[in-house]
GROMACS .gro file of C-alpha atoms in nm:
model
  293
    1MET     CA    1   1.695   0.033   0.400
    2ASP     CA    2   1.464   0.284   0.567
    3LEU     CA    3   1.132   0.324   0.384
    4GLY     CA    4   0.965   0.506   0.672
    5LYS     CA    5   0.687   0.419   0.917
    6VAL     CA    6   0.370   0.541   0.745
    7ILE     CA    7   0.362   0.448   0.377
    8THR     CA    8   0.042   0.539   0.196
    9ALA     CA    9  -0.094   0.297  -0.063
   10MET     CA   10  -0.192   0.585  -0.288
   11VAL     CA   11  -0.518   0.599  -0.482
   12THR     CA   12  -0.487   0.678  -0.850
   13PRO     CA   13  -0.656   1.005  -0.950
   14ILE     CA   14  -0.888   0.958  -1.247
   15HIS     CA   15  -1.041   1.239  -1.452
   16PRO     CA   16  -1.419   1.198  -1.404
   17GLU     CA   17  -1.515   1.282  -1.764
   18LYS     CA   18  -1.220   1.150  -1.962
   19ASN     CA   19  -1.167   0.837  -1.746
   20LYS     CA   20  -0.792   0.893  -1.775
   21VAL     CA   21  -0.515   0.910  -1.519
   22CYS     CA   22  -0.502   1.280  -1.430
   23LYS     CA   23  -0.159   1.446  -1.407
   24LYS     CA   24  -0.281   1.760  -1.228
   25ARG     CA   25  -0.467   1.561  -0.964
   26ILE     CA   26  -0.168   1.331  -0.908
   27HIS     CA   27   0.043   1.637  -0.832
   28HIS     CA   28  -0.211   1.768  -0.581
   29LEU     CA   29  -0.257   1.432  -0.409
   30VAL     CA   30   0.115   1.358  -0.373
   31ASN     CA   31   0.176   1.695  -0.209
   32HIS     CA   32  -0.122   1.644   0.022
   33LEU     CA   33   0.002   1.304   0.137
   34ILE     CA   34   0.361   1.415   0.195
   35ASP     CA   35   0.241   1.720   0.387
   36ASN     CA   36   0.012   1.508   0.604
   37GLY     CA   37   0.207   1.223   0.755
   38SER     CA   38   0.326   1.000   0.470
   39ASP     CA   39   0.691   0.893   0.482
   40GLY     CA   40   0.649   0.701   0.160
   41LEU     CA   41   0.404   0.612  -0.115
   42VAL     CA   42   0.309   0.288  -0.283
   43ILE     CA   43   0.209   0.365  -0.641
   44ALA     CA   44  -0.018   0.138  -0.847
   45GLY     CA   45  -0.092  -0.106  -0.569
   46THR     CA   46  -0.431  -0.255  -0.490
   47THR     CA   47  -0.559   0.077  -0.355
   48GLY     CA   48  -0.426   0.240  -0.672
   49GLU     CA   49  -0.661   0.018  -0.876
   50SER     CA   50  -0.371  -0.152  -1.049
   51PRO     CA   51  -0.590  -0.422  -1.211
   52THR     CA   52  -0.766  -0.155  -1.420
   53LEU     CA   53  -0.459   0.051  -1.509
   54SER     CA   54  -0.288  -0.013  -1.840
   55HIS     CA   55   0.088  -0.045  -1.870
   56ASP     CA   56   0.113   0.305  -2.018
   57GLU     CA   57  -0.106   0.451  -1.746
   58LYS     CA   58   0.115   0.302  -1.478
   59MET     CA   59   0.426   0.446  -1.639
   60LYS     CA   60   0.260   0.788  -1.665
   61LEU     CA   61   0.161   0.761  -1.299
   62PHE     CA   62   0.513   0.666  -1.190
   63ARG     CA   63   0.672   0.949  -1.387
   64GLN     CA   64   0.440   1.212  -1.245
   65VAL     CA   65   0.478   1.094  -0.887
   66VAL     CA   66   0.858   1.092  -0.921
   67GLU     CA   67   0.850   1.443  -1.063
   68THR     CA   68   0.620   1.582  -0.794
   69ASN     CA   69   0.791   1.398  -0.512
   70ALA     CA   70   1.133   1.545  -0.593
   71GLY     CA   71   1.306   1.311  -0.351
   72ARG     CA   72   1.096   1.397  -0.045
   73ALA     CA   73   0.925   1.063   0.027
   74LYS     CA   74   1.026   0.705  -0.044
   75LEU     CA   75   0.853   0.568  -0.354
   76ILE     CA   76   0.755   0.204  -0.401
   77ALA     CA   77   0.614   0.103  -0.738
   78GLY     CA   78   0.371  -0.186  -0.773
   79THR     CA   79   0.514  -0.403  -1.050
   80GLY     CA   80   0.385  -0.750  -0.961
   81SER     CA   81   0.146  -0.969  -1.158
   82ASN     CA   82   0.064  -1.336  -1.196
   83ASN     CA   83   0.309  -1.365  -1.486
   84THR     CA   84   0.672  -1.395  -1.375
   85ALA     CA   85   0.821  -1.293  -1.710
   86GLU     CA   86   0.600  -0.984  -1.734
   87THR     CA   87   0.676  -0.890  -1.373
   88ILE     CA   88   1.048  -0.907  -1.446
   89ALA     CA   89   1.018  -0.702  -1.766
   90PHE     CA   90   0.801  -0.437  -1.600
   91THR     CA   91   1.027  -0.414  -1.295
   92LYS     CA   92   1.330  -0.359  -1.521
   93GLU     CA   93   1.144  -0.088  -1.712
   94VAL     CA   94   1.046   0.090  -1.391
   95ALA     CA   95   1.405   0.073  -1.264
   96GLU     CA   96   1.516   0.276  -1.567
   97LEU     CA   97   1.288   0.567  -1.469
   98GLY     CA   98   1.496   0.674  -1.171
   99GLY     CA   99   1.344   0.809  -0.853
  100ILE     CA  100   1.183   0.480  -0.748
  101ASP     CA  101   1.326   0.335  -0.426
  102ALA     CA  102   1.176  -0.016  -0.430
  103VAL     CA  103   0.911  -0.231  -0.595
  104LEU     CA  104   0.613  -0.405  -0.438
  105VAL     CA  105   0.559  -0.751  -0.587
  106VAL     CA  106   0.233  -0.926  -0.509
  107ALA     CA  107   0.194  -1.301  -0.472
  108PRO     CA  108   0.085  -1.436  -0.811
  109TYR     CA  109  -0.294  -1.447  -0.814
  110TYR     CA  110  -0.530  -1.690  -0.990
  111ASN     CA  111  -0.251  -1.935  -1.084
  112LYS     CA  112  -0.252  -2.074  -0.725
  113PRO     CA  113   0.120  -2.167  -0.713
  114ASN     CA  114   0.250  -2.382  -0.429
  115GLN     CA  115   0.521  -2.261  -0.191
  116ASP     CA  116   0.801  -2.379  -0.421
  117GLY     CA  117   0.643  -2.186  -0.708
  118LEU     CA  118   0.605  -1.874  -0.494
  119TYR     CA  119   0.966  -1.897  -0.383
  120ALA     CA  120   1.091  -1.941  -0.741
  121HIS     CA  121   0.878  -1.648  -0.862
  122PHE     CA  122   1.022  -1.402  -0.610
  123VAL     CA  123   1.377  -1.529  -0.658
  124ALA     CA  124   1.348  -1.476  -1.033
  125VAL     CA  125   1.219  -1.120  -0.990
  126ALA     CA  126   1.476  -1.029  -0.725
  127GLU     CA  127   1.769  -1.166  -0.924
  128ALA     CA  128   1.661  -0.974  -1.235
  129SER     CA  129   1.596  -0.646  -1.057
  130ASP     CA  130   1.821  -0.356  -0.971
  131LEU     CA  131   1.553  -0.230  -0.732
  132PRO     CA  132   1.492  -0.369  -0.383
  133VAL     CA  133   1.186  -0.593  -0.363
  134VAL     CA  134   0.909  -0.583  -0.101
  135ILE     CA  135   0.695  -0.898  -0.099
  136TYR     CA  136   0.318  -0.842  -0.090
  137ASN     CA  137   0.132  -1.122   0.086
  138ILE     CA  138  -0.244  -1.078   0.050
  139PRO     CA  139  -0.416  -1.419   0.044
  140GLY     CA  140  -0.762  -1.261   0.045
  141ARG     CA  141  -0.696  -1.144  -0.311
  142SER     CA  142  -0.430  -1.382  -0.441
  143VAL     CA  143  -0.595  -1.696  -0.291
  144VAL     CA  144  -0.260  -1.840  -0.185
  145ASN     CA  145  -0.080  -1.748   0.137
  146ILE     CA  146   0.296  -1.706   0.132
  147GLU     CA  147   0.380  -1.915   0.436
  148PRO     CA  148   0.618  -1.771   0.698
  149GLU     CA  149   0.882  -2.031   0.614
  150THR     CA  150   0.883  -1.916   0.249
  151ILE     CA  151   0.913  -1.549   0.345
  152ILE     CA  152   1.194  -1.633   0.587
  153ARG     CA  153   1.379  -1.814   0.306
  154LEU     CA  154   1.327  -1.522   0.070
  155ALA     CA  155   1.445  -1.272   0.332
  156LYS     CA  156   1.794  -1.422   0.301
  157LEU     CA  157   1.825  -1.285  -0.051
  158PRO     CA  158   2.004  -0.948  -0.046
  159ASN     CA  159   1.758  -0.779  -0.282
  160ILE     CA  160   1.443  -0.880  -0.092
  161ILE     CA  161   1.418  -0.622   0.184
  162GLY     CA  162   1.074  -0.661   0.336
  163VAL     CA  163   0.715  -0.777   0.327
  164LYS     CA  164   0.374  -0.614   0.330
  165GLU     CA  165   0.175  -0.860   0.537
  166SER     CA  166  -0.199  -0.861   0.472
  167SER     CA  167  -0.266  -1.213   0.593
  168GLY     CA  168  -0.406  -1.086   0.924
  169ASN     CA  169  -0.229  -1.372   1.101
  170LEU     CA  170  -0.032  -1.230   1.394
  171ASP     CA  171   0.120  -1.568   1.477
  172ASN     CA  172   0.271  -1.591   1.128
  173ILE     CA  173   0.381  -1.228   1.132
  174SER     CA  174   0.549  -1.276   1.471
  175LYS     CA  175   0.733  -1.580   1.334
  176ILE     CA  176   0.859  -1.381   1.034
  177ILE     CA  177   0.987  -1.102   1.260
  178ALA     CA  178   1.152  -1.350   1.497
  179GLU     CA  179   1.330  -1.548   1.228
  180THR     CA  180   1.451  -1.278   0.991
  181SER     CA  181   1.733  -1.028   1.035
  182ASP     CA  182   1.672  -0.697   1.209
  183ASP     CA  183   1.702  -0.509   0.879
  184PHE     CA  184   1.422  -0.709   0.712
  185LEU     CA  185   1.119  -0.477   0.704
  186VAL     CA  186   0.779  -0.607   0.811
  187TYR     CA  187   0.486  -0.378   0.736
  188SER     CA  188   0.126  -0.422   0.833
  189GLY     CA  189  -0.095  -0.435   0.527
  190ASP     CA  190  -0.403  -0.377   0.742
  191ASP     CA  191  -0.451  -0.043   0.915
  192SER     CA  192  -0.631  -0.201   1.209
  193LEU     CA  193  -0.331  -0.425   1.284
  194THR     CA  194  -0.071  -0.148   1.275
  195LEU     CA  195  -0.030  -0.117   1.651
  196PRO     CA  196  -0.040  -0.492   1.723
  197ILE     CA  197   0.226  -0.551   1.458
  198LEU     CA  198   0.441  -0.270   1.600
  199ALA     CA  199   0.405  -0.438   1.939
  200VAL     CA  200   0.558  -0.763   1.809
  201GLY     CA  201   0.845  -0.581   1.637
  202GLY     CA  202   0.709  -0.467   1.301
  203ASN     CA  203   0.832  -0.157   1.121
  204GLY     CA  204   0.516   0.029   1.026
  205VAL     CA  205   0.219   0.020   0.793
  206ILE     CA  206   0.139   0.041   0.425
  207SER     CA  207  -0.181   0.226   0.483
  208VAL     CA  208  -0.511   0.325   0.328
  209ALA     CA  209  -0.637   0.534   0.622
  210SER     CA  210  -0.333   0.762   0.603
  211HIS     CA  211  -0.495   0.935   0.306
  212VAL     CA  212  -0.713   1.114   0.562
  213VAL     CA  213  -0.553   1.050   0.905
  214GLY     CA  214  -0.183   1.028   0.822
  215ASN     CA  215  -0.080   1.271   1.095
  216GLU     CA  216  -0.281   1.080   1.354
  217MET     CA  217  -0.117   0.754   1.252
  218GLN     CA  218   0.224   0.915   1.284
  219GLU     CA  219   0.124   1.038   1.630
  220MET     CA  220   0.019   0.687   1.730
  221MET     CA  221   0.349   0.539   1.617
  222GLN     CA  222   0.556   0.809   1.784
  223ALA     CA  223   0.367   0.757   2.109
  224PHE     CA  224   0.435   0.384   2.095
  225GLU     CA  225   0.803   0.428   2.015
  226SER     CA  226   0.846   0.679   2.298
  227GLY     CA  227   0.698   0.430   2.545
  228ASP     CA  228   0.356   0.590   2.586
  229VAL     CA  229   0.167   0.273   2.504
  230LYS     CA  230  -0.152   0.398   2.670
  231LYS     CA  231  -0.167   0.700   2.438
  232ALA     CA  232  -0.087   0.488   2.133
  233ALA     CA  233  -0.365   0.246   2.225
  234SER     CA  234  -0.610   0.533   2.273
  235ILE     CA  235  -0.532   0.672   1.927
  236HIS     CA  236  -0.562   0.323   1.778
  237ARG     CA  237  -0.907   0.276   1.929
  238SER     CA  238  -1.024   0.617   1.811
  239LEU     CA  239  -0.913   0.547   1.453
  240LEU     CA  240  -1.051   0.195   1.436
  241PRO     CA  241  -1.406   0.289   1.322
  242LEU     CA  242  -1.264   0.485   1.029
  243MET     CA  243  -1.018   0.209   0.941
  244ASN     CA  244  -1.308  -0.035   0.923
  245GLY     CA  245  -1.534   0.215   0.745
  246LEU     CA  246  -1.280   0.254   0.465
  247PHE     CA  247  -1.345  -0.112   0.380
  248SER     CA  248  -1.723  -0.105   0.423
  249VAL     CA  249  -1.743  -0.135   0.043
  250PRO     CA  250  -1.460  -0.243  -0.188
  251ASN     CA  251  -1.142  -0.037  -0.154
  252PRO     CA  252  -1.064   0.236  -0.266
  253ALA     CA  253  -1.417   0.372  -0.320
  254PRO     CA  254  -1.455   0.496   0.042
  255THR     CA  255  -1.114   0.663   0.042
  256LYS     CA  256  -1.177   0.837  -0.289
  257TYR     CA  257  -1.513   0.956  -0.156
  258LEU     CA  258  -1.357   1.119   0.151
  259LEU     CA  259  -1.074   1.277  -0.045
  260ASN     CA  260  -1.318   1.423  -0.297
  261GLN     CA  261  -1.531   1.557  -0.011
  262GLN     CA  262  -1.223   1.728   0.136
  263GLY     CA  263  -1.134   1.898  -0.192
  264ILE     CA  264  -0.852   1.658  -0.279
  265ILE     CA  265  -1.014   1.567  -0.608
  266VAL     CA  266  -0.920   1.216  -0.716
  267GLY     CA  267  -1.227   1.133  -0.924
  268PRO     CA  268  -1.422   0.807  -0.938
  269VAL     CA  269  -1.322   0.443  -0.916
  270ARG     CA  270  -1.317   0.237  -1.233
  271LEU     CA  271  -1.546  -0.051  -1.316
  272PRO     CA  272  -1.592  -0.318  -1.197
  273LEU     CA  273  -1.576  -0.109  -0.878
  274VAL     CA  274  -1.847   0.151  -0.820
  275ASP     CA  275  -1.856   0.470  -0.617
  276LEU     CA  276  -2.038   0.504  -0.286
  277ASN     CA  277  -2.409   0.577  -0.293
  278ALA     CA  278  -2.550   0.866  -0.090
  279GLU     CA  279  -2.634   0.654   0.215
  280GLN     CA  280  -2.289   0.494   0.226
  281GLY     CA  281  -2.121   0.832   0.186
  282THR     CA  282  -2.323   0.989   0.466
  283LYS     CA  283  -2.234   0.706   0.706
  284LEU     CA  284  -1.865   0.729   0.622
  285GLN     CA  285  -1.858   1.107   0.657
  286ALA     CA  286  -2.021   1.074   1.000
  287ILE     CA  287  -1.748   0.834   1.112
  288LEU     CA  288  -1.477   1.079   1.005
  289GLU     CA  289  -1.648   1.372   1.173
  290GLY     CA  290  -1.684   1.164   1.490
  291LEU     CA  291  -1.305   1.144   1.525
  292SER     CA  292  -1.285   1.509   1.625
  293LYS     CA  293  -1.552   1.486   1.896
   0.00000   0.00000   0.00000
């Protein structure tokens, strides 16, 4: 299954006064992302502030993105949680919407399952789902790491089609790529590791930076795939300060700040996250402006 190279982990637009998911702003953001380098969108992932979205808000978000997208980009809905039964029920509900191409299922957080528990969780979701499943390995947030051997086992299931790897461990990522079939998709979950993961055989990135530099990331990938590694490396180095700046305070506050500054109004982050202060915003804006110099 082809989900594209640059998949944006989309922020969730929030109305600043009503503190509600904003339909009009979703429409504007989706069009902006598709027009500026995104092959696909992850909806209600970490960057979409999924922990502070209600069930109904997520369904509203999915419906509006599907409607606006109109089949242009691949859509991946975040349906995972630390409750296997709820993950299954939610994934089934999302499948009935239509227009969603796959689901992103995070490693169960807080429970701290062992590898057998992780394997059983993903098997249960995949066997109950009509939608293809992308595993989301992010030990920095879930506490547990899905070991390469577990991902390799899971990759043998027909309905598990890929992994978003946010472990930052290139050795493990290389092992997954080496020991899974060519059609198993391995995406970088860290913008700064996009090019290194491409170099060891990965498929692309599920990105935060692509909200503001999606075209540049596409250019980097196209340069690499055409054999111009020197150009790809140059673009990578130029984007690195912004990639790091977007995580200078908890994600997605920096990304929402830059989008709002550019007239792509996505509103504030929700508590317990807070928006950038003036000093933080000025520093981040300077990094972005420095890219064009």
